[in-house]
XYZ file of C-alpha atoms in Angstrom:
663
model
C 60.543 38.556 28.170
C 58.518 38.216 25.230
C 59.288 35.847 22.539
C 58.993 36.443 18.327
C 55.993 34.186 18.386
C 52.492 34.077 17.770
C 49.895 32.976 20.762
C 46.860 31.811 18.977
C 43.705 34.169 19.375
C 45.290 36.649 21.613
C 47.720 39.592 20.250
C 49.316 38.883 23.621
C 53.457 38.109 22.631
C 54.356 34.554 23.875
C 56.426 34.878 26.931
C 58.875 31.914 29.000
C 55.891 31.523 31.352
C 53.806 30.312 28.625
C 56.304 28.652 26.756
C 57.535 26.631 30.238
C 54.176 25.817 31.328
C 53.124 23.960 27.422
C 56.960 21.942 27.920
C 55.580 20.699 31.412
C 52.182 19.699 30.334
C 52.583 16.642 28.879
C 55.646 15.779 31.342
C 52.909 16.579 34.650
C 50.601 14.448 32.353
C 52.812 11.939 31.624
C 54.401 11.737 35.320
C 50.785 11.772 37.158
C 49.364 8.776 34.500
C 53.044 6.687 35.692
C 53.232 7.065 39.058
C 49.532 6.333 39.486
C 49.516 3.631 37.159
C 52.301 1.623 36.442
C 52.728 -1.511 38.784
C 49.927 -0.591 40.360
C 50.557 -4.780 42.212
C 53.541 -3.041 43.747
C 50.664 -1.123 46.323
C 48.481 -3.333 46.843
C 48.815 -2.863 50.830
C 46.970 0.484 49.413
C 43.486 -1.595 49.301
C 41.445 -2.693 52.168
C 39.702 -5.784 51.656
C 37.520 -8.333 54.635
C 37.012 -12.326 54.873
C 34.249 -13.700 56.349
C 34.911 -17.060 56.947
C 31.483 -18.843 57.898
C 33.301 -22.485 57.060
C 32.292 -25.661 58.718
C 35.463 -27.683 59.105
C 34.907 -31.657 58.228
C 36.882 -34.944 59.840
C 37.865 -36.942 57.499
C 39.984 -40.330 59.516
C 39.182 -38.578 62.136
C 41.546 -35.965 61.588
C 39.844 -32.052 61.021
C 40.115 -30.777 57.933
C 39.472 -26.798 58.831
C 39.958 -25.692 54.773
C 38.440 -22.436 55.228
C 40.999 -21.336 57.625
C 43.589 -22.192 55.367
C 42.228 -20.698 52.426
C 42.043 -17.274 54.228
C 45.667 -17.753 56.057
C 46.826 -18.140 52.438
C 44.800 -15.139 51.399
C 46.391 -12.963 54.229
C 49.389 -14.158 53.750
C 49.366 -14.181 50.091
C 51.829 -15.923 47.949
C 55.629 -16.166 46.249
C 55.874 -13.105 48.583
C 54.288 -10.406 45.933
C 52.778 -7.819 47.598
C 49.761 -8.473 49.153
C 45.935 -6.451 49.505
C 45.515 -5.734 53.760
C 42.758 -8.025 55.046
C 40.618 -7.843 57.667
C 39.257 -11.155 59.268
C 35.498 -9.881 59.650
C 31.848 -10.793 60.267
C 29.040 -10.471 57.896
C 27.924 -7.438 59.759
C 30.916 -5.492 59.444
C 32.200 -6.641 56.303
C 28.618 -5.298 54.732
C 29.021 -2.357 56.745
C 32.444 -1.522 55.254
C 31.932 -2.289 51.563
C 29.220 0.232 52.307
C 30.654 3.313 53.675
C 34.180 2.636 51.444
C 36.488 0.917 54.079
C 36.037 -2.050 52.283
C 37.126 -2.510 48.707
C 36.210 -5.887 48.661
C 34.716 -8.592 50.635
C 35.947 -12.567 50.057
C 33.108 -14.651 51.750
C 33.799 -18.308 52.342
C 30.713 -19.985 52.899
C 29.392 -22.803 55.442
C 29.775 -25.884 53.092
C 33.312 -24.477 51.805
C 35.347 -27.430 53.759
C 32.557 -30.435 52.811
C 32.396 -29.196 49.092
C 36.522 -28.924 48.547
C 36.995 -32.824 50.353
C 33.722 -34.531 48.419
C 36.415 -36.217 46.060
C 36.574 -38.398 48.533
C 35.309 -42.346 48.107
C 31.837 -42.634 48.923
C 31.052 -38.630 48.585
C 29.014 -36.458 46.011
C 31.896 -34.733 43.871
C 30.616 -30.743 44.297
C 32.685 -27.663 43.654
C 33.795 -25.275 46.546
C 33.198 -21.670 45.467
C 33.549 -18.789 47.549
C 31.967 -15.295 47.256
C 33.450 -11.723 46.031
C 31.922 -8.630 46.694
C 32.937 -4.970 45.853
C 31.059 -2.117 46.221
C 29.159 -0.413 42.724
C 31.237 2.854 42.818
C 34.003 0.877 42.879
C 37.248 1.865 40.544
C 38.208 0.584 37.259
C 40.899 -1.798 38.326
C 40.031 -2.722 41.798
C 37.662 -5.676 40.926
C 40.359 -7.276 38.818
C 42.550 -6.502 40.971
C 40.914 -8.457 44.090
C 39.932 -11.080 41.800
C 43.250 -11.602 40.643
C 44.395 -12.165 44.613
C 41.330 -14.144 45.401
C 41.931 -16.343 42.205
C 45.693 -16.908 43.427
C 44.253 -18.080 46.419
C 42.181 -20.094 45.291
C 44.480 -21.955 42.724
C 46.939 -22.319 45.132
C 44.588 -24.017 47.344
C 43.068 -26.174 44.947
C 45.980 -27.038 43.683
C 46.861 -28.758 47.361
C 43.751 -30.536 47.142
C 44.018 -32.009 43.481
C 48.060 -32.611 44.274
C 46.926 -34.559 47.778
C 44.119 -36.234 45.907
C 46.556 -37.349 42.869
C 49.090 -38.566 44.854
C 46.540 -41.283 46.984
C 45.571 -41.982 43.387
C 49.271 -42.897 42.000
C 49.832 -44.699 45.610
C 46.437 -46.340 44.780
C 47.733 -47.888 41.756
C 50.981 -48.991 43.317
C 48.913 -51.087 45.614
C 46.751 -52.229 43.086
C 49.045 -53.590 41.036
C 51.352 -55.150 44.240
C 48.153 -56.792 45.223
C 46.776 -57.882 42.000
C 50.450 -59.513 41.713
C 49.507 -61.301 44.970
C 46.626 -62.273 42.762
C 48.099 -63.571 40.095
C 50.679 -65.724 42.531
C 47.478 -66.705 44.068
C 45.774 -67.694 41.099
C 49.014 -69.215 39.427
C 49.076 -71.461 42.230
C 45.222 -72.436 42.218
C 45.928 -73.215 38.708
C 47.906 -75.652 39.110
C 45.925 -77.309 42.549
C 43.163 -77.548 39.512
C 45.680 -79.477 37.000
C 46.352 -81.592 39.167
C 43.115 -82.300 40.623
C 41.836 -82.588 36.924
C 44.317 -85.207 36.400
C 43.162 -87.532 39.794
C 39.875 -86.474 38.436
C 40.793 -88.180 34.751
C 42.165 -91.304 36.337
C 38.886 -91.272 38.648
C 36.697 -92.791 36.298
C 38.903 -96.210 35.623
C 39.374 -96.850 38.919
C 35.561 -96.483 39.466
C 34.986 -99.039 36.919
C 36.971 -101.088 38.054
C 35.380 -101.339 41.107
C 32.267 -101.328 39.449
C 33.360 -104.766 37.723
C 34.805 -106.108 40.990
C 31.580 -106.075 43.012
C 29.921 -107.425 40.197
C 32.230 -110.195 40.315
C 32.074 -110.165 44.452
C 28.353 -109.920 43.935
C 28.108 -113.447 42.159
C 31.211 -114.857 44.580
C 29.260 -114.318 48.064
C 25.924 -115.998 45.640
C 27.657 -119.133 45.282
C 29.131 -119.034 48.749
C 25.929 -118.768 50.168
C 24.443 -121.054 47.624
C 27.934 -123.872 48.596
C 27.414 -122.804 52.898
C 23.313 -124.114 52.553
C 24.598 -127.216 51.402
C 27.062 -128.303 53.602
C 24.552 -126.322 56.635
C 22.146 -129.619 55.015
C 25.216 -131.696 55.317
C 26.002 -130.535 58.204
C 22.349 -131.677 60.073
C 22.587 -135.290 58.183
C 25.610 -135.706 60.383
C 23.988 -134.490 63.516
C 21.405 -136.390 63.278
C 23.614 -139.565 62.499
C 25.813 -138.624 65.339
C 22.595 -138.828 67.691
C 21.820 -142.037 66.648
C 25.224 -143.180 67.333
C 24.804 -142.178 70.958
C 21.606 -143.700 71.156
C 22.839 -147.030 69.203
C 25.976 -146.934 71.806
C 23.504 -146.288 75.125
C 21.955 -149.201 73.970
C 24.672 -151.888 73.048
C 25.590 -150.682 76.851
C 22.475 -151.992 77.848
C 22.682 -155.070 76.350
C 25.880 -156.044 75.879
C 25.845 -159.470 74.690
C 22.828 -158.733 72.036
C 23.602 -159.688 68.724
C 22.135 -156.346 66.817
C 24.604 -154.230 68.667
C 27.469 -155.704 66.289
C 25.175 -154.329 63.432
C 24.559 -151.156 65.121
C 28.398 -150.406 65.534
C 29.460 -151.182 62.620
C 26.507 -148.610 61.171
C 27.353 -146.208 63.886
C 31.536 -146.313 62.696
C 30.652 -145.865 59.278
C 28.428 -142.918 60.139
C 31.265 -141.390 62.315
C 33.891 -142.024 59.833
C 31.199 -139.705 56.924
C 30.115 -137.345 59.614
C 34.455 -136.587 60.160
C 34.982 -136.593 56.446
C 32.600 -133.962 55.737
C 32.965 -131.937 58.475
C 36.762 -131.468 57.756
C 35.413 -130.363 54.413
C 33.155 -127.378 55.781
C 36.254 -126.873 58.126
C 38.498 -125.988 55.542
C 35.626 -124.023 53.219
C 34.515 -121.555 55.926
C 38.081 -120.973 56.516
C 39.162 -119.501 53.001
C 35.646 -117.582 52.763
C 36.812 -116.047 55.873
C 40.581 -115.529 54.177
C 38.565 -114.151 51.331
C 36.346 -112.062 53.173
C 38.370 -110.398 55.679
C 40.647 -109.500 52.828
C 38.159 -107.786 51.127
C 36.869 -106.223 54.126
C 40.797 -104.062 54.829
C 40.093 -103.208 51.127
C 36.686 -101.872 50.707
C 36.259 -97.902 50.405
C 32.522 -96.835 50.371
C 30.580 -95.748 47.927
C 28.771 -92.954 50.005
C 29.522 -91.999 53.655
C 26.270 -92.602 54.354
C 27.113 -96.726 53.135
C 26.868 -100.345 55.443
C 28.607 -102.240 53.008
C 32.335 -101.965 54.313
C 30.426 -102.788 57.855
C 28.262 -105.559 56.790
C 31.445 -107.152 54.672
C 33.419 -107.257 58.042
C 30.335 -108.740 59.953
C 30.157 -111.450 57.338
C 34.025 -111.782 57.406
C 33.745 -112.323 61.197
C 30.798 -115.149 61.222
C 32.690 -116.984 58.535
C 35.670 -116.956 60.261
C 33.943 -118.434 63.520
C 31.826 -120.843 61.122
C 35.486 -122.249 59.921
C 36.257 -122.404 63.809
C 32.793 -124.311 64.812
C 33.425 -126.947 61.825
C 37.099 -127.471 62.865
C 35.935 -128.112 66.638
C 33.383 -130.514 65.042
C 35.927 -131.732 62.561
C 38.072 -133.356 65.404
C 34.332 -134.538 67.081
C 33.893 -136.477 64.449
C 37.032 -137.898 64.493
C 37.334 -138.548 68.733
C 33.656 -140.561 67.802
C 35.607 -142.323 64.794
C 38.563 -143.623 66.629
C 35.964 -144.734 68.832
C 33.455 -146.246 67.046
C 36.013 -148.206 64.461
C 37.289 -149.855 67.086
C 33.637 -150.692 68.556
C 32.096 -152.067 65.933
C 35.768 -154.465 65.499
C 35.818 -155.605 68.390
C 32.206 -155.273 69.836
C 31.894 -158.848 69.804
C 34.901 -159.763 71.616
C 34.129 -156.850 73.955
C 30.053 -159.036 75.172
C 32.418 -159.874 78.157
C 33.704 -156.927 78.935
C 32.525 -154.094 80.890
C 29.985 -151.822 78.839
C 31.533 -148.831 80.893
C 33.523 -148.215 77.088
C 29.972 -148.232 75.424
C 28.745 -145.068 78.066
C 32.034 -143.133 77.328
C 31.215 -143.901 73.635
C 27.704 -142.107 73.948
C 28.769 -139.182 75.471
C 31.564 -138.607 73.508
C 28.970 -138.913 70.038
C 26.037 -136.627 71.362
C 29.087 -133.548 71.916
C 29.674 -134.640 68.356
C 25.909 -134.338 68.052
C 25.870 -130.852 69.198
C 28.412 -129.634 67.872
C 27.055 -130.643 64.665
C 24.490 -128.358 65.513
C 26.046 -126.082 66.254
C 27.955 -126.030 62.988
C 24.942 -126.281 60.982
C 23.626 -123.026 62.554
C 26.900 -120.699 62.125
C 26.964 -122.198 58.364
C 23.402 -121.156 57.769
C 23.929 -117.575 59.508
C 26.799 -117.676 56.724
C 24.848 -118.183 54.130
C 23.141 -115.279 55.214
C 25.703 -113.123 55.336
C 26.862 -114.093 51.944
C 23.988 -113.257 50.437
C 24.035 -109.900 52.151
C 26.975 -109.233 50.990
C 25.865 -109.999 47.184
C 23.371 -107.684 47.519
C 25.581 -105.337 49.101
C 28.409 -106.107 46.434
C 25.625 -105.663 43.350
C 24.433 -102.226 44.766
C 28.240 -101.128 45.404
C 28.463 -102.505 41.467
C 25.863 -100.154 40.744
C 27.209 -97.326 42.640
C 30.421 -97.632 41.205
C 29.331 -97.345 38.277
C 27.090 -94.431 38.365
C 30.554 -92.808 40.143
C 32.177 -93.574 37.040
C 30.021 -91.343 35.087
C 30.312 -88.626 37.335
C 34.191 -88.823 37.434
C 34.152 -88.565 33.782
C 32.332 -85.001 34.198
C 34.295 -84.019 37.356
C 37.261 -84.734 34.990
C 35.856 -82.569 32.297
C 34.418 -79.595 34.799
C 38.000 -79.622 36.806
C 39.978 -79.335 33.587
C 38.078 -76.842 32.861
C 38.438 -74.640 35.860
C 42.018 -75.362 35.533
C 42.148 -73.713 31.958
C 40.566 -71.014 32.851
C 42.524 -70.106 36.003
C 45.258 -70.564 34.593
C 44.207 -67.545 31.783
C 43.019 -65.813 35.244
C 46.621 -66.184 36.090
C 47.813 -65.124 32.636
C 45.634 -61.861 32.521
C 46.023 -60.588 36.265
C 50.202 -61.408 35.993
C 49.455 -58.952 32.640
C 47.240 -56.437 34.478
C 50.103 -56.445 37.555
C 52.547 -55.408 35.436
C 50.530 -52.929 33.188
C 50.049 -50.383 36.546
C 52.459 -48.213 36.843
C 54.191 -48.125 40.499
C 55.464 -45.170 42.169
C 57.251 -44.579 45.505
C 56.180 -41.866 47.784
C 58.711 -39.691 46.203
C 57.351 -40.367 42.680
C 53.957 -40.055 43.711
C 53.613 -36.487 45.539
C 56.229 -34.832 42.411
C 53.815 -36.111 40.088
C 50.806 -35.199 41.802
C 52.310 -31.810 42.116
C 52.755 -31.682 38.184
C 49.417 -33.429 37.278
C 47.132 -30.720 39.580
C 49.226 -27.454 37.912
C 49.917 -29.181 34.354
C 50.822 -26.109 32.681
C 51.997 -22.819 33.954
C 53.263 -19.542 32.567
C 56.648 -18.211 31.980
C 57.087 -14.561 31.433
C 54.082 -12.747 32.382
C 54.934 -10.640 34.763
C 52.412 -9.594 37.682
C 51.866 -5.538 36.181
C 47.742 -5.318 35.489
C 48.810 -2.949 32.459
C 51.232 -4.838 31.103
C 54.566 -3.993 29.064
C 52.818 -2.229 26.822
C 51.624 0.329 29.791
C 54.204 2.980 29.679
C 54.289 3.545 25.874
C 50.837 4.284 25.818
C 50.993 6.531 28.243
C 54.209 8.386 27.111
C 51.820 8.689 24.301
C 48.770 9.919 25.126
C 51.000 12.631 26.948
C 53.219 13.437 24.041
C 49.789 13.529 22.702
C 47.958 16.156 24.571
C 51.419 17.643 24.888
C 51.299 18.944 21.187
C 47.859 19.502 21.365
C 48.490 22.051 23.909
C 51.258 23.523 21.987
C 49.114 24.159 19.483
C 46.491 25.669 21.303
C 49.073 28.059 22.893
C 51.078 29.205 19.833
C 49.652 29.972 16.519
C 49.731 27.152 13.722
C 49.620 29.753 10.742
C 50.779 33.687 10.958
C 48.965 35.880 10.811
C 51.069 37.730 8.547
C 51.011 35.646 6.161
C 48.750 37.942 3.959
C 51.761 40.338 3.723
C 54.492 38.334 4.455
C 56.951 38.324 0.940
C 58.303 34.932 2.297
C 57.415 31.713 0.378
C 54.814 29.934 2.307
C 56.835 26.841 2.854
C 58.625 29.474 5.213
C 56.274 31.016 6.957
C 54.511 27.717 7.682
C 58.051 26.893 9.253
C 58.515 29.756 11.384
C 55.146 28.284 13.183
C 56.969 24.639 13.351
C 59.978 25.781 14.118
C 59.607 26.330 18.097
C 56.485 23.676 18.291
C 59.212 20.903 16.957
C 61.383 22.083 19.176
C 59.000 21.930 22.117
C 58.441 19.111 21.381
C 61.663 17.504 21.182
C 62.214 19.192 24.556
C 58.409 17.559 25.940
C 59.821 13.433 24.455
C 63.020 13.686 26.212
C 61.762 14.698 29.725
C 59.005 12.395 29.223
C 61.287 9.532 29.152
C 63.135 10.999 31.542
C 60.341 10.561 33.777
C 59.778 7.239 32.718
C 63.163 5.994 33.440
C 63.116 7.473 37.140
C 59.742 4.885 37.139
C 60.704 2.098 35.813
C 64.673 2.092 35.414
C 65.091 0.942 31.794
C 68.330 -0.605 30.612
C 70.017 2.756 29.439
C 69.933 0.908 25.623
C 66.256 0.918 25.920
C 65.746 4.052 27.216
C 68.135 5.756 25.010
C 65.993 4.219 21.792
C 62.952 4.552 24.077
C 63.996 8.993 24.550
C 64.850 9.384 20.603
C 61.370 7.559 19.781
C 59.619 10.025 22.587
C 61.405 12.762 21.057
C 60.487 11.802 17.562
C 57.093 11.189 17.962
C 56.791 14.731 19.839
C 58.591 16.835 17.185
C 55.251 14.693 14.759
C 52.721 15.327 16.891
C 53.416 19.279 16.833
C 53.718 18.824 12.861
C 50.555 17.219 13.150
C 48.689 19.295 15.587
C 49.932 22.121 13.501
C 48.087 20.870 10.021
C 44.635 19.703 12.071
C 44.835 23.668 13.574
C 45.893 25.144 10.102
C 43.945 23.335 8.115
C 40.737 23.003 10.247
C 41.168 26.232 12.779
C 39.480 25.567 15.711
C 37.851 21.913 14.848
C 41.199 20.845 14.285
C 41.857 20.976 17.810
C 38.957 18.721 18.235
C 39.507 16.124 16.159
C 43.263 15.895 17.544
C 41.428 16.012 21.343
C 39.391 12.650 19.508
C 42.134 11.012 18.042
C 44.287 11.002 21.383
C 40.962 9.157 22.743
C 41.316 6.749 20.067
C 44.350 5.799 20.767
C 44.051 5.082 24.562
C 40.651 3.284 23.853
C 42.641 0.926 20.968
C 45.846 0.443 23.101
C 43.789 -0.220 26.768
C 42.253 -3.257 25.432
C 42.470 -5.895 22.652
C 38.336 -6.197 22.486
C 37.626 -3.058 20.996
C 35.691 -3.500 18.003
C 37.180 -4.029 15.155
C 36.500 -0.482 13.142
C 38.403 1.257 15.616
C 40.967 -0.707 15.933
C 41.122 -0.607 11.628
C 41.065 3.495 12.140
C 43.411 3.601 14.957
C 46.146 1.939 12.703
C 45.967 5.248 10.124
C 46.322 7.362 13.360
C 49.317 9.384 13.791
C 49.536 7.618 17.789
C 49.786 4.186 15.891
C 54.094 4.047 14.463
C 54.773 6.130 18.229
C 53.044 3.761 20.298
C 54.484 0.167 18.038
C 58.050 2.258 17.842
C 57.871 2.960 21.915
C 56.631 -0.906 22.624
C 59.012 -2.140 20.247
C 62.043 -0.327 22.255
C 61.044 -1.791 25.416
C 60.368 -5.354 24.670
C 62.022 -8.130 22.538
C 59.591 -7.596 19.387
C 60.776 -5.955 15.914
C 59.362 -2.399 14.688
C 61.612 0.251 15.975
C 62.378 1.467 12.170
C 59.306 0.985 11.033
C 57.937 3.028 13.562
C 60.862 6.050 12.820
C 59.245 6.292 9.246
C 55.691 6.430 9.773
C 56.482 9.518 12.130
C 58.547 11.251 9.231
C 55.973 10.603 7.033
C 53.091 11.962 8.864
C 55.948 14.984 9.844
C 56.317 15.635 6.015
C 52.351 15.220 5.249
C 51.536 17.543 8.147
C 53.847 19.800 7.194
C 52.894 19.664 3.628
C 49.041 20.343 4.603
C 50.554 23.432 6.910
C 51.941 24.689 3.362
C 49.146 24.613 1.666
C 46.612 26.407 4.218
C 49.419 28.878 4.846
C 49.060 29.050 0.665
C 45.086 30.130 1.055
C 45.571 31.970 3.719
C 47.473 34.656 1.830
C 45.148 35.043 -1.192
C 41.533 36.483 -0.393
C 38.607 38.891 -1.297
C 38.187 42.449 -1.812
C 35.239 42.500 0.284
C 37.317 40.293 2.949
C 40.558 43.747 2.329
C 37.649 46.761 2.706
C 36.678 44.767 5.853
C 40.516 45.110 7.499
C 40.670 48.536 5.904
C 40.688 51.588 7.993
C 36.935 53.319 8.118
C 38.452 56.577 7.006
C 40.820 55.069 3.565
């Protein structure tokens, strides 16, 4: 069955088979493109890839860290339950041969130092970036490399996020430990500051005490010197008393020998006088030595040596003991002198009357007097030793005074230094407290949560996993309808061959060629929209808008292709093919040269593509697209009408060429 439609470049009639072929061409094109390219990530399992894990695990804190195996597991298992490549864990030789013969579309190689590099951020290590190698064959398809790169990048990103999260969690917990330790240090510094202040107060009082000690030691040196001089005088007197006692003993013995000798009376009287004088002196010596012993003993109990090596306090104690012994000896001598005096006095008074008595009493008196002489000699010796000790005490006290003066000077310097220490330690405590309060503190849960956010601080929402995005379907649909319009006027005649002889207006002739093409374009748009819905399953409202734009685009593309062929002839089809290619090139990526983008913006494919994108997304532009398609339809129909009008004029020569030979 034929139709009253002219076939292009042939006078054979157009059949329904031709119409069906033209009608189904964009449907087939669109269906193939949508089925092959729409959302390819859902069919990633059709892409085979190999993993070559050459990583050597490392040991950290006695724990093995096999990050290469972890990355391998991450690649094989995939993420977020999305489709994944078909992975094969292989070796270098098998991966190389599989890449060469097409078994593998990509090979991921994990190097030997992967774990070491990934954990190099640990304390004491040299930071190094961990890398993997992705190899694809030189004849891989256009999008295969992008798919492989996206999958491996996702896996490495997840592993890197885990490593960064663990590292940051330890850092945040380290902040908490640091803050606690700073607080402890601040408490210790505060205690140190208090102790240093107390030491400063004590050191400030030390110079006054040392000065008083120097003054007292100087006075002690002067007194000890005077004591030594007095003891020398006592020793001389005691020696004289001892000599007198010796002479008394000799006189008593002479008296005993010659009881009736008148000279004995005078000697006895002299002896009594000497005994009385010796007794008095000896009592004075005992009293002075006793007082000296008490004073030296009191000083010895209060003495603090200026240095650990000083023997001054020991010498002072020895001198006190010596003075006590002198006092004891002097007391004994005084008692003996009193006894002698007791004997000498009666002897002197009654010697004349006793001349007739036995000489036994005189002999006994002489013996007692000898004892007195011995005691006085010992007292003289002890007193001399005491004088020497007193002079040693004077020298030691003088040295003590000098040392105490130096101590007072050093104590002043010490007090200044300790006060500075107290002030500095107080400032240190304040600073440590401020630092402790400034360092953030986290619990384990807070540190883990914060680390996960900081490791991956920015996330993108609303982006799909389709490599072509939301514009893929509009681009494919536009391309199918454009080439469907081109195919229409490959099969149909753009300008009727009867235009020259027809009496119908040019516009009507143009409409006769446009009407069947417009009907085919509308049907093509509706069928393409149906194929898209089967693949993508859009909402009813979105699909109805999209379908209406597809119908409008099919009509507009039919008008434009008719106009191109009507005006340019066969070259019009060539221009139409370029327009289709330009629409595809500028719709795939935004990095095309600006000149091409500007040209494509003025093409009839631009409003169709923009309107379809607006229909399937939340962007505006559906109204503008309809207006743009309507403008292109009117402009193209006008150009076709002008072309028809030009075909209705001819020259005589052209008529002769077309006239029969016998005319």
